[in-house]
Amino acid sequence: MLVPDLSVTREALETAIRRAARDLLSRQRPDGHWVFELEADATIPAEFVLLKRFFGRREPEREARIARYLRRLQEEEAPTAGGGWPLFHGGPLDVSCSVKAYFALRLIGDDPEAPHMRRAREAILAAGGAERSNVFTRAALALFGEVPWRAVPAMPPEIMLLPRWFPFHLSKISYWARTVVVPLAVVMAHRPRPVAPVGAGVAELFRTPPAKVRRWPGGAHAEEPWKTLFGALDRALHLAHGWFPPATRRRAEAAAERFVTERLNGEDGLGAIFPAMANAVLMYHCLGVPEDDPRVVTAWAALEKLVCDRHGPPGREETYVQPCLSPVWDTALAAHALLEAGGPGAEGAVRRGVEWLLPRQVTEVRGDWAETRPGVPPGGWAFQYANPHYPDVDDTAVVVLAMDRARRAQGRADPRWDAAIARATDWVVGMQSKGGGWGAFDADNTHHHLNSIPFADHGALLDPPTADVSGRCLAMLAQLGRDRDDPAVRRAVEYLLAEQEPDGAWYGRWGVNYVYGTWSAVTALNAAGIEPEHPAMRRAVAWLKSAQNPDGGWGEDGFTYPRRGGTRADPDRRMGRSTASQTAWAMLALMAAGAADDPAVERGAAWLLAHQDAEGGWAEPDYTGTGFPRVFYLRYHGYARIFPLWALARLRNLRQGNSRRVPHGL
């Protein structure tokens, strides 16, 4: 639907803001925080079914609800996925995701000759068959004997004993890779079989019988000479399986168990992410830890906290499993939107949100990040309810930005807030990488050769600095009053300016994609005092206007990420259909770049007003969050309730003020 190029009236804008704020306020939890559903593709619920069935844990009622969820996704995505399952709404079939979803339905009891199963099988075979699955899917299939273990790249537990100078070391890979790989290495060494017969398989999904497959796929991003060198090492490690000295293997497995148990994180789970939690359960099983051991009980309880039940009419209830939970992120972002909206109700809600965030600052645990920054005191926030070994630089900056703005709004000092901000600032500055940018969880995690190991076919083994995280950190420092003479600010500005793409956009690592990255960078540069007339700002405005859809909104899907990795856009990249969150990001970026009066902003606001629903939010089935570019995407259910409110309220505030300059870091 085309939005007419008409002015957005003050009354219409105010009405939309009021409704959106009321909707967001209604979703605040009694203790002050917000947490919205965080949905990935069909992979996670499918893996949950496989894990349960590996241990012979049958749950007919829950499995029936998961099956309904998987079948509904398959039906809804049929126009683009052709009978399989995609990685994001409206995307093409993904073989790995589809194999797991199909396998889960087989285990649940769906007839392989049922129409929906036949369609899925035909689609998977047409896409090359299950032999085209990625490493983690092949590892899951190997656990059930569906492929030989040689189909999975080697990762022996002896990696735990490698010295730091060695080309591969745990400290050189990302937090999420660390927590997933360590328990999985033990599992791969033991090669366990299911505890109870599963009664189903997926042999029919292979075009070539697994025993006859000679070359399993790798990542398109792998580069020479590392690809050849690591490939030869992988073959050698497979030949050496079973020949590692028993004493060395015992030491390595004991080190892996200590690593996992130290980071078990109570009922919030290892790394607070599903794949690591699931692998922890499997690792304890391989090591002979009894099911009633507190470690195992806790590991299972963490998985259960990710299960999300959706109510509906009898027979239509659904269940899926979230990859993790996002309460700190959701609460901080909601606070920003409400601070922009203003009003007594909003200000009170923000205070309660900040009070909820305050005790969740990590101040005692020196997590894995301290390996490269041993002299920096802890002071960050995690993404989840608890994850003390892995605080998140991005979350920390967004929390500080909200907390600082809230303390200014309330007009009085609070020593607790001031101390938390000071400690967090010291931690963020300490986490700055050598090139001036920031990664999400580690500093200088830039050992790019490791992305070429066979195990890293997803191309996301590392956590290097990115424009979006760096933008938030720069915005935080600038809002706190640090000017361009500050060394951290100067280096961050130089980093961001150097990261701008030739067309004027910035790459978005943690949100889809160039609209997200451009919003993150432009708001930070504005906060740091870069004027709208600066060439980088002008190029950003020009790109945003060129990317606006004819209907007035903005949108991208996951395939705007470059096919072979990196940040430079593919030549045939296209934007996607308009979404509420991406339209809001574009508007916020344009306003920060000094283009608040540009007709593009007006048309974006008109699109948002035209698509607001009766509750005050916006429907957004699209996946606008990113886990791993081109591999794993996220649908933040709160984004379409937070960002449009934020953008519309900012537009109103700029219109009503004496200046068109955005005075905040975000």
CSV table of N, CA, C and O in Angstrom, one decimal, residues 12 405 527:
chain,number,residue,atom,x,y,z
A,12,ALA,N,-2.2,13.6,15.0
A,12,ALA,CA,-2.1,12.2,14.7
A,12,ALA,C,-0.8,11.6,15.3
A,12,ALA,O,-0.8,10.5,15.8
A,405,ARG,N,20.4,9.2,31.1
A,405,ARG,CA,19.3,10.0,30.6
A,405,ARG,C,18.2,10.1,31.7
A,405,ARG,O,17.6,11.1,32.0
A,527,ALA,N,26.3,12.4,18.4
A,527,ALA,CA,26.6,12.6,19.8
A,527,ALA,C,28.0,13.1,20.0
A,527,ALA,O,28.3,13.9,20.9
